[in-house]
């Protein structure tokens, strides 16, 4: 919790991080999908997955058309101490956790959300194989991409790519639920029609 507070206070844009409470953090520890990096006794980085309540009214399974919510886990939170940023720790921890989830065997889908202008987090998720499946307002009016990673079969797309500037959230809000965002070159995202559209 101390690291979360320190990271949050050092953010220029506080909206990029949806902080979590002590209860949810304790629950993530109990669920066992959490890893950290230490320098001596000091915690410098944390990344955690979270098994969400099945009755969550904002359950992300809805965005992915997943009927069995028991097959879903979230990539929930990452905290990197400002001194340790830019060294790839977020993605390394993500790969470790994805393998832990895969080895567990209960889950077929990992979902997460990212603020569209949080480019380090967006790049991290796309590097890990997540795809943007929707863009919408959530968490009390905050704009977020919803991303999905299938652990068994990749998401299928069709047609030619539409090249959309990452700041064009009007297009994403209107069309994102019918498209899958894949590659990001730093300014543009490649969107393809979902296979069933």
Coordinates of N, CA and C in Angstrom, one line a residue:
X1 N 0.8 -1.2 0.0 CA 0.0 0.0 0.0 C 0.9 1.3 0.0
X2 N 2.0 1.2 0.7 CA 2.9 2.3 0.8 C 3.5 2.6 -0.6
X3 N 3.9 1.6 -1.4 CA 4.4 1.8 -2.7 C 3.3 2.4 -3.6
X4 N 2.1 1.9 -3.5 CA 1.0 2.4 -4.3 C 0.8 3.9 -4.1
X5 N 0.8 4.3 -2.8 CA 0.7 5.7 -2.4 C 1.8 6.6 -3.0
X6 N 3.0 6.0 -2.9 CA 4.2 6.8 -3.4 C 4.1 7.0 -4.9
X7 N 3.8 5.9 -5.6 CA 3.6 5.9 -7.1 C 2.5 6.9 -7.5
X8 N 1.4 6.8 -6.8 CA 0.3 7.7 -7.1 C 0.6 9.2 -6.9
X9 N 1.3 9.5 -5.8 CA 1.6 10.9 -5.6 C 2.7 11.4 -6.6
X10 N 3.4 10.6 -7.2 CA 4.4 11.0 -8.2 C 3.9 11.0 -9.6
X11 N 2.6 10.7 -9.8 CA 2.1 10.7 -11.2 C 1.7 12.1 -11.5
X12 N 2.0 12.5 -12.8 CA 1.6 13.8 -13.3 C 0.1 13.8 -13.5
X13 N -0.4 12.8 -14.1 CA -1.9 12.6 -14.4 C -2.4 11.5 -13.5
X14 N -3.1 11.9 -12.4 CA -3.6 10.9 -11.4 C -4.6 10.0 -12.0
X15 N -5.3 10.4 -13.1 CA -6.4 9.6 -13.7 C -5.9 8.3 -14.3
X16 N -4.6 8.2 -14.6 CA -4.0 7.0 -15.2 C -4.1 5.8 -14.3
X17 N -4.2 6.0 -13.0 CA -4.1 4.9 -12.1 C -5.4 4.8 -11.3
X18 N -6.1 3.7 -11.3 CA -7.3 3.4 -10.5 C -6.8 2.7 -9.3
X19 N -6.6 3.4 -8.2 CA -6.0 2.8 -7.0 C -6.9 1.7 -6.4
X20 N -6.3 0.9 -5.6 CA -7.1 -0.2 -4.9 C -7.0 0.0 -3.4
X21 N -8.0 -0.5 -2.7 CA -8.1 -0.4 -1.3 C -7.3 -1.6 -0.6
X22 N -7.1 -1.5 0.7 CA -6.4 -2.5 1.4 C -7.1 -3.9 1.4
X23 N -8.5 -3.9 1.4 CA -9.2 -5.1 1.3 C -9.0 -5.9 0.0
X24 N -9.1 -5.1 -1.1 CA -8.9 -5.8 -2.4 C -7.4 -6.2 -2.6
X25 N -6.5 -5.4 -2.0 CA -5.1 -5.8 -2.1 C -4.8 -7.1 -1.3
X26 N -5.4 -7.2 -0.1 CA -5.3 -8.4 0.7 C -5.9 -9.6 0.0
X27 N -7.0 -9.4 -0.7 CA -7.7 -10.5 -1.5 C -6.8 -10.9 -2.6
X28 N -6.1 -10.0 -3.3 CA -5.2 -10.4 -4.3 C -4.0 -11.3 -3.8
X29 N -3.5 -10.9 -2.6 CA -2.4 -11.6 -2.0 C -2.9 -13.1 -1.7
X30 N -4.1 -13.2 -1.1 CA -4.7 -14.5 -0.8 C -4.9 -15.3 -2.1
X31 N -5.3 -14.7 -3.2 CA -5.5 -15.4 -4.4 C -4.2 -15.9 -5.0
X32 N -3.1 -15.3 -4.7 CA -1.8 -15.8 -5.1 C -1.2 -15.4 -6.4
X33 N -1.9 -14.5 -7.1 CA -1.4 -14.1 -8.4 C -0.8 -12.7 -8.3
X34 N 0.3 -12.7 -7.6 CA 1.0 -11.4 -7.3 C 2.5 -11.7 -7.2
X35 N 3.3 -10.8 -7.8 CA 4.7 -10.9 -7.6 C 5.3 -9.5 -7.4
X36 N 6.5 -9.5 -6.7 CA 7.1 -8.2 -6.4 C 8.6 -8.3 -6.6
X37 N 9.2 -7.1 -6.8 CA 10.7 -7.0 -6.9 C 11.2 -6.1 -5.7
X38 N 12.2 -6.6 -5.1 CA 12.8 -5.9 -3.9 C 14.2 -5.5 -4.2
X39 N 14.6 -4.4 -3.6 CA 16.0 -3.9 -3.5 C 16.3 -4.0 -2.0
X40 N 17.0 -5.0 -1.6 CA 17.2 -5.3 -0.2 C 15.9 -5.6 0.4
X41 N 15.5 -4.8 1.4 CA 14.2 -4.9 2.1 C 13.1 -4.1 1.5
X42 N 13.4 -3.2 0.5 CA 12.5 -2.3 0.0 C 11.8 -2.8 -1.2
X43 N 10.4 -2.8 -1.2 CA 9.7 -3.2 -2.4 C 9.7 -2.1 -3.4
X44 N 10.1 -2.5 -4.7 CA 10.3 -1.5 -5.7 C 9.3 -1.7 -6.9
X45 N 8.7 -2.9 -7.0 CA 7.7 -3.1 -8.1 C 6.8 -4.2 -7.7
X46 N 5.5 -4.1 -8.1 CA 4.5 -5.1 -7.8 C 3.6 -5.2 -9.0
X47 N 3.3 -6.4 -9.4 CA 2.2 -6.6 -10.4 C 1.3 -7.8 -9.9
X48 N 0.0 -7.6 -10.1 CA -0.9 -8.5 -9.6 C -2.1 -8.8 -10.6
X49 N -2.5 -10.1 -10.6 CA -3.8 -10.5 -11.2 C -4.8 -10.6 -10.1
X50 N -6.1 -10.6 -10.6 CA -7.2 -10.6 -9.6 C -8.4 -11.4 -10.2
X51 N -8.9 -12.3 -9.4 CA -10.1 -13.1 -9.8 C -11.3 -12.2 -9.3
X52 N -12.0 -11.7 -10.3 CA -13.1 -10.7 -9.9 C -14.3 -11.5 -9.4
X53 N -15.2 -10.8 -8.6 CA -16.4 -11.5 -8.2 C -17.3 -11.8 -9.5
X54 N -17.9 -12.9 -9.5 CA -18.7 -13.4 -10.6 C -19.9 -12.4 -10.9
X55 N -20.4 -11.8 -9.8 CA -21.6 -10.9 -10.0 C -21.2 -9.5 -10.1
X56 N -20.0 -9.2 -10.4 CA -19.6 -7.8 -10.6 C -20.4 -7.2 -11.8
X57 N -21.2 -6.1 -11.6 CA -22.0 -5.5 -12.6 C -21.1 -4.9 -13.8
X58 N -19.8 -4.6 -13.6 CA -19.0 -4.1 -14.6 C -18.0 -5.2 -15.1
X59 N -18.4 -6.5 -14.9 CA -17.5 -7.6 -15.2 C -17.0 -7.5 -16.7
X60 N -15.7 -7.6 -16.9 CA -15.2 -7.3 -18.3 C -15.5 -8.5 -19.2
X61 N -15.9 -9.6 -18.7 CA -16.3 -10.8 -19.6 C -17.4 -10.3 -20.6
X62 N -18.2 -9.4 -20.2 CA -19.3 -8.9 -21.1 C -18.7 -8.3 -22.4
X63 N -17.6 -7.6 -22.2 CA -17.0 -6.9 -23.4 C -16.4 -7.9 -24.4
X64 N -16.0 -9.1 -23.8 CA -15.4 -10.1 -24.7 C -16.3 -11.2 -25.1
X65 N -17.6 -11.1 -24.7 CA -18.6 -12.1 -25.1 C -18.3 -13.4 -24.4
X66 N -17.6 -13.4 -23.3 CA -17.3 -14.6 -22.5 C -18.5 -15.0 -21.6
X67 N -19.1 -16.1 -21.8 CA -20.2 -16.5 -21.0 C -19.8 -17.1 -19.6
X68 N -18.8 -17.8 -19.5 CA -18.4 -18.4 -18.3 C -17.4 -17.5 -17.5
X69 N -17.9 -16.8 -16.6 CA -17.0 -15.8 -15.9 C -16.0 -16.5 -15.0
X70 N -16.1 -17.7 -14.7 CA -15.1 -18.5 -13.9 C -13.8 -18.7 -14.7
X71 N -13.9 -18.5 -16.0 CA -12.7 -18.6 -16.9 C -11.9 -17.3 -17.0
X72 N -12.3 -16.3 -16.3 CA -11.7 -14.9 -16.5 C -11.0 -14.5 -15.2
X73 N -9.8 -14.0 -15.5 CA -9.0 -13.3 -14.4 C -8.6 -11.9 -15.0
X74 N -8.3 -11.0 -14.1 CA -7.9 -9.6 -14.6 C -6.4 -9.4 -14.3
X75 N -5.8 -8.7 -15.3 CA -4.5 -8.1 -15.0 C -4.8 -6.8 -14.3
X76 N -4.7 -6.8 -13.0 CA -5.3 -5.8 -12.2 C -4.5 -4.5 -12.0
X77 N -3.3 -4.7 -11.5 CA -2.5 -3.5 -11.0 C -1.0 -3.7 -11.2
X78 N -0.3 -2.6 -11.5 CA 1.1 -2.6 -11.5 C 1.6 -1.3 -10.9
X79 N 2.6 -1.5 -10.0 CA 3.2 -0.3 -9.4 C 4.7 -0.5 -9.6
X80 N 5.4 0.5 -10.2 CA 6.8 0.5 -10.4 C 7.3 1.8 -9.8
X81 N 8.3 1.7 -8.9 CA 8.9 2.9 -8.2 C 9.5 3.7 -9.3
X82 N 9.3 5.1 -9.2 CA 9.8 6.0 -10.3 C 11.2 5.8 -10.6
X83 N 12.1 5.4 -9.7 CA 13.5 5.1 -10.0 C 13.7 3.9 -10.9
X84 N 12.7 3.0 -10.9 CA 12.9 1.8 -11.7 C 12.1 1.8 -13.0
X85 N 11.5 2.9 -13.3 CA 10.7 2.9 -14.6 C 11.7 2.9 -15.8
X86 N 11.1 2.5 -16.9 CA 11.8 2.5 -18.2 C 12.8 1.4 -18.4
X87 N 12.8 0.4 -17.5 CA 13.7 -0.7 -17.6 C 13.1 -2.0 -18.0
X88 N 11.8 -2.0 -18.3 CA 11.1 -3.2 -18.8 C 10.5 -4.1 -17.7
X89 N 10.6 -3.6 -16.4 CA 10.1 -4.5 -15.3 C 8.6 -4.8 -15.4
X90 N 7.8 -3.8 -15.9 CA 6.4 -4.0 -16.0 C 6.1 -5.2 -16.9
X91 N 6.7 -5.3 -18.0 CA 6.5 -6.4 -19.0 C 7.1 -7.7 -18.5
X92 N 8.2 -7.6 -17.9 CA 8.8 -8.9 -17.4 C 7.9 -9.5 -16.3
X93 N 7.4 -8.7 -15.4 CA 6.5 -9.2 -14.4 C 5.2 -9.7 -15.0
X94 N 4.8 -9.0 -16.0 CA 3.6 -9.5 -16.7 C 3.7 -10.8 -17.3
X95 N 4.9 -11.1 -18.0 CA 5.1 -12.4 -18.6 C 5.1 -13.5 -17.5
X96 N 5.8 -13.2 -16.4 CA 5.8 -14.2 -15.3 C 4.4 -14.5 -14.8
X97 N 3.6 -13.5 -14.6 CA 2.3 -13.7 -14.1 C 1.4 -14.4 -15.1
X98 N 1.5 -14.1 -16.4 CA 0.7 -14.8 -17.4 C 1.1 -16.3 -17.4
X99 N 2.3 -16.6 -17.3 CA 2.7 -18.1 -17.2 C 2.2 -18.7 -15.9
X100 N 2.2 -18.0 -14.8 CA 1.6 -18.5 -13.6 C 0.1 -18.8 -13.8
X101 N -0.6 -17.9 -14.4 CA -2.0 -18.1 -14.7 C -2.2 -19.3 -15.6
X102 N -1.4 -19.4 -16.7 CA -1.5 -20.5 -17.6 C -1.3 -21.8 -16.9
X103 N -0.3 -21.9 -16.1 CA 0.0 -23.1 -15.3 C -1.1 -23.5 -14.4
X104 N -1.8 -22.5 -13.8 CA -2.9 -22.8 -12.9 C -4.0 -23.6 -13.6
X105 N -4.3 -23.3 -14.8 CA -5.2 -24.1 -15.6 C -6.7 -23.7 -15.5
X106 N -7.1 -22.8 -14.6 CA -8.5 -22.5 -14.4 C -9.0 -21.5 -15.4
X107 N -8.1 -20.7 -16.0 CA -8.5 -19.5 -16.7 C -8.2 -19.6 -18.2
X108 N -9.1 -19.1 -19.0 CA -8.9 -19.1 -20.5 C -8.7 -17.6 -21.0
X109 N -9.1 -16.6 -20.2 CA -9.1 -15.3 -20.6 C -8.5 -14.3 -19.5
X110 N -7.7 -13.4 -19.9 CA -7.2 -12.3 -19.0 C -7.7 -11.0 -19.6
X111 N -8.4 -10.2 -18.8 CA -8.9 -8.9 -19.2 C -8.2 -7.8 -18.4
X112 N -8.1 -6.6 -18.9 CA -7.6 -5.5 -18.2 C -8.1 -4.2 -18.8
X113 N -7.9 -3.1 -18.2 CA -8.3 -1.8 -18.7 C -7.1 -0.9 -18.7
X114 N -7.1 0.1 -19.6 CA -6.0 1.0 -19.7 C -6.6 2.4 -20.2
X115 N -6.1 3.4 -19.5 CA -6.5 4.8 -20.0 C -5.8 5.0 -21.4
X116 N -6.6 5.4 -22.4 CA -6.1 5.5 -23.8 C -4.8 6.3 -23.9
X117 N -4.6 7.3 -23.1 CA -3.3 8.1 -23.2 C -2.2 7.7 -22.3
X118 N -2.4 6.6 -21.5 CA -1.4 6.0 -20.7 C -0.5 5.1 -21.6
X119 N 0.4 5.7 -22.4 CA 1.1 5.0 -23.4 C 2.0 3.9 -22.9
X120 N 2.8 4.1 -21.8 CA 3.6 3.0 -21.3 C 2.8 1.7 -20.9
X121 N 1.6 1.9 -20.3 CA 0.7 0.8 -20.0 C 0.1 0.2 -21.2
X122 N -0.3 1.0 -22.2 CA -0.9 0.4 -23.4 C 0.2 -0.4 -24.2
X123 N 1.4 0.1 -24.3 CA 2.5 -0.6 -25.0 C 2.8 -1.9 -24.3
X124 N 2.8 -1.9 -22.9 CA 3.0 -3.1 -22.1 C 2.0 -4.1 -22.5
X125 N 0.7 -3.8 -22.4 CA -0.3 -4.8 -22.6 C -0.3 -5.4 -24.1
X126 N 0.0 -4.5 -25.1 CA 0.1 -5.0 -26.4 C 1.3 -5.9 -26.6
X127 N 2.4 -5.6 -26.0 CA 3.6 -6.4 -26.0 C 3.3 -7.8 -25.5
X128 N 2.5 -7.8 -24.4 CA 2.2 -9.1 -23.8 C 1.1 -9.9 -24.6
X129 N 0.6 -9.4 -25.6 CA -0.4 -10.1 -26.5 C -1.8 -9.7 -26.3
X130 N -2.1 -8.8 -25.4 CA -3.5 -8.3 -25.2 C -3.9 -7.5 -26.5
X131 N -5.2 -7.6 -26.7 CA -5.8 -6.8 -27.8 C -6.9 -5.9 -27.3
X132 N -7.1 -4.7 -27.9 CA -8.1 -3.8 -27.5 C -9.4 -4.3 -28.1
X133 N -10.4 -4.5 -27.2 CA -11.7 -5.1 -27.7 C -12.9 -4.1 -27.5
X134 N -12.6 -3.0 -26.8 CA -13.7 -2.0 -26.6 C -13.0 -0.7 -26.0
X135 N -13.7 0.4 -26.1 CA -13.3 1.6 -25.4 C -14.6 2.2 -24.9
X136 N -14.6 2.5 -23.6 CA -15.8 3.0 -23.0 C -15.5 3.8 -21.7
X137 N -16.6 4.5 -21.2 CA -16.4 5.1 -19.9 C -16.8 4.1 -18.8
X138 N -16.0 4.1 -17.7 CA -16.2 3.2 -16.6 C -15.6 3.8 -15.4
X139 N -15.6 3.1 -14.3 CA -15.1 3.6 -13.0 C -15.6 5.0 -12.7
X140 N -16.9 5.2 -12.8 CA -17.4 6.5 -12.5 C -17.1 7.6 -13.5
X141 N -17.0 7.2 -14.8 CA -16.9 8.2 -15.8 C -15.5 8.4 -16.4
X142 N -14.5 7.4 -16.1 CA -13.2 7.5 -16.7 C -13.1 6.7 -18.0
X143 N -12.5 7.3 -19.0 CA -12.4 6.6 -20.3 C -11.3 5.5 -20.2
X144 N -11.6 4.3 -20.7 CA -10.7 3.2 -20.6 C -10.8 2.3 -21.9
X145 N -9.7 1.8 -22.3 CA -9.7 0.7 -23.3 C -9.9 -0.6 -22.5
X146 N -10.7 -1.5 -23.0 CA -10.8 -2.8 -22.4 C -10.0 -3.7 -23.3
X147 N -9.0 -4.5 -22.7 CA -8.2 -5.4 -23.5 C -8.3 -6.8 -23.0
X148 N -8.1 -7.7 -24.0 CA -8.3 -9.1 -23.7 C -7.2 -10.0 -24.2
X149 N -6.8 -10.9 -23.5 CA -5.7 -11.9 -23.9 C -6.3 -13.3 -23.8
X150 N -6.4 -14.0 -24.9 CA -6.9 -15.4 -24.9 C -5.7 -16.3 -24.7
X151 N -5.8 -17.2 -23.7 CA -4.7 -18.1 -23.4 C -4.7 -19.4 -24.2
X152 N -5.8 -19.7 -24.9 CA -5.9 -20.9 -25.7 C -5.9 -20.6 -27.2
X153 N -6.9 -19.8 -27.6 CA -7.0 -19.5 -29.0 C -6.9 -18.0 -29.2
X154 N -6.2 -17.5 -30.2 CA -6.1 -16.1 -30.4 C -7.4 -15.5 -30.9
X155 N -7.6 -14.2 -30.6 CA -8.8 -13.5 -31.1 C -8.7 -13.4 -32.6
X156 N -9.8 -13.7 -33.3 CA -9.8 -13.7 -34.7 C -10.3 -12.3 -35.3
X157 N -9.6 -11.9 -36.3 CA -10.0 -10.6 -37.0 C -10.2 -10.8 -38.5
X158 N -10.8 -9.8 -39.1 CA -11.0 -9.9 -40.5 C -10.9 -8.6 -41.2
X159 N -10.7 -8.6 -42.5 CA -10.6 -7.4 -43.3 C -9.2 -6.7 -43.2
X160 N -9.2 -5.5 -43.8 CA -8.0 -4.7 -43.8 C -8.0 -3.8 -42.6
X161 N -6.8 -3.4 -42.2 CA -6.6 -2.6 -41.0 C -7.1 -1.2 -41.2
X162 N -7.7 -0.6 -40.2 CA -8.0 0.8 -40.2 C -7.0 1.4 -39.2
X163 N -6.3 2.4 -39.7 CA -5.2 3.1 -38.9 C -5.8 4.3 -38.2
X164 N -5.8 4.2 -36.9 CA -6.5 5.2 -36.0 C -5.5 5.8 -35.1
X165 N -5.5 7.1 -35.1 CA -4.6 7.9 -34.1 C -5.0 7.5 -32.7
X166 N -4.1 7.2 -31.8 CA -4.4 6.8 -30.5 C -5.2 7.8 -29.7
X167 N -5.2 9.1 -30.1 CA -6.0 10.1 -29.5 C -7.4 10.3 -30.0
X168 N -7.7 9.5 -31.1 CA -9.1 9.6 -31.7 C -10.1 8.8 -30.9
X169 N -10.3 9.2 -29.7 CA -11.2 8.4 -28.8 C -12.7 8.4 -29.3
X170 N -13.0 9.5 -30.0 CA -14.4 9.5 -30.5 C -14.7 8.3 -31.5
X171 N -13.7 8.1 -32.4 CA -13.8 6.9 -33.2 C -13.9 5.6 -32.4
X172 N -13.1 5.5 -31.4 CA -13.0 4.3 -30.6 C -14.3 4.1 -29.8
X173 N -14.8 5.2 -29.3 CA -16.1 5.0 -28.5 C -17.2 4.6 -29.4
X174 N -17.2 5.0 -30.7 CA -18.3 4.7 -31.6 C -18.1 3.3 -32.2
X175 N -16.8 3.0 -32.5 CA -16.6 1.7 -33.3 C -15.8 0.6 -32.6
X176 N -15.2 1.0 -31.4 CA -14.3 0.0 -30.8 C -14.9 -1.3 -30.4
X177 N -16.2 -1.4 -30.1 CA -16.8 -2.6 -29.8 C -17.0 -3.6 -30.9
X178 N -16.8 -3.1 -32.2 CA -16.9 -3.9 -33.4 C -15.5 -4.3 -33.9
X179 N -14.5 -3.7 -33.3 CA -13.1 -3.9 -33.8 C -12.2 -4.4 -32.8
X180 N -11.0 -4.8 -33.2 CA -9.9 -5.3 -32.3 C -8.7 -4.5 -32.7
X181 N -8.2 -3.8 -31.7 CA -6.9 -3.0 -31.8 C -5.7 -3.9 -31.5
X182 N -4.8 -3.9 -32.5 CA -3.6 -4.8 -32.3 C -2.3 -4.1 -32.1
X183 N -1.7 -3.6 -33.2 CA -0.4 -3.0 -33.2 C -0.5 -1.5 -32.9
X184 N 0.5 -1.0 -32.3 CA 0.6 0.4 -31.9 C 2.0 0.8 -32.2
X185 N 2.2 1.9 -33.1 CA 3.5 2.3 -33.6 C 4.0 3.6 -32.9
X186 N 3.2 4.0 -31.8 CA 3.6 5.2 -31.1 C 2.7 6.3 -31.3
X187 N 2.0 6.3 -32.5 CA 1.0 7.3 -32.8 C -0.3 6.7 -33.3
X188 N -0.3 5.6 -34.0 CA -1.5 5.0 -34.5 C -1.6 3.5 -34.0
X189 N -2.9 3.1 -34.0 CA -3.3 1.8 -33.6 C -3.9 1.1 -34.8
X190 N -3.6 -0.1 -35.1 CA -4.2 -0.9 -36.2 C -5.5 -1.5 -35.7
X191 N -6.6 -1.2 -36.2 CA -7.9 -1.9 -35.8 C -8.4 -2.7 -37.0
X192 N -8.9 -3.9 -36.6 CA -9.5 -4.8 -37.6 C -10.9 -5.2 -37.1
X193 N -11.7 -5.5 -38.0 CA -13.1 -5.9 -37.7 C -13.0 -7.2 -36.9
X194 N -13.9 -7.4 -35.9 CA -13.9 -8.7 -35.2 C -14.4 -9.7 -36.2
X195 N -14.0 -10.9 -36.0 CA -14.2 -12.0 -37.0 C -15.7 -12.2 -37.2
X196 N -16.5 -12.0 -36.2 CA -18.0 -12.2 -36.3 C -18.8 -11.0 -36.8
X197 N -18.1 -9.9 -37.1 CA -18.8 -8.7 -37.5 C -19.1 -8.7 -39.0

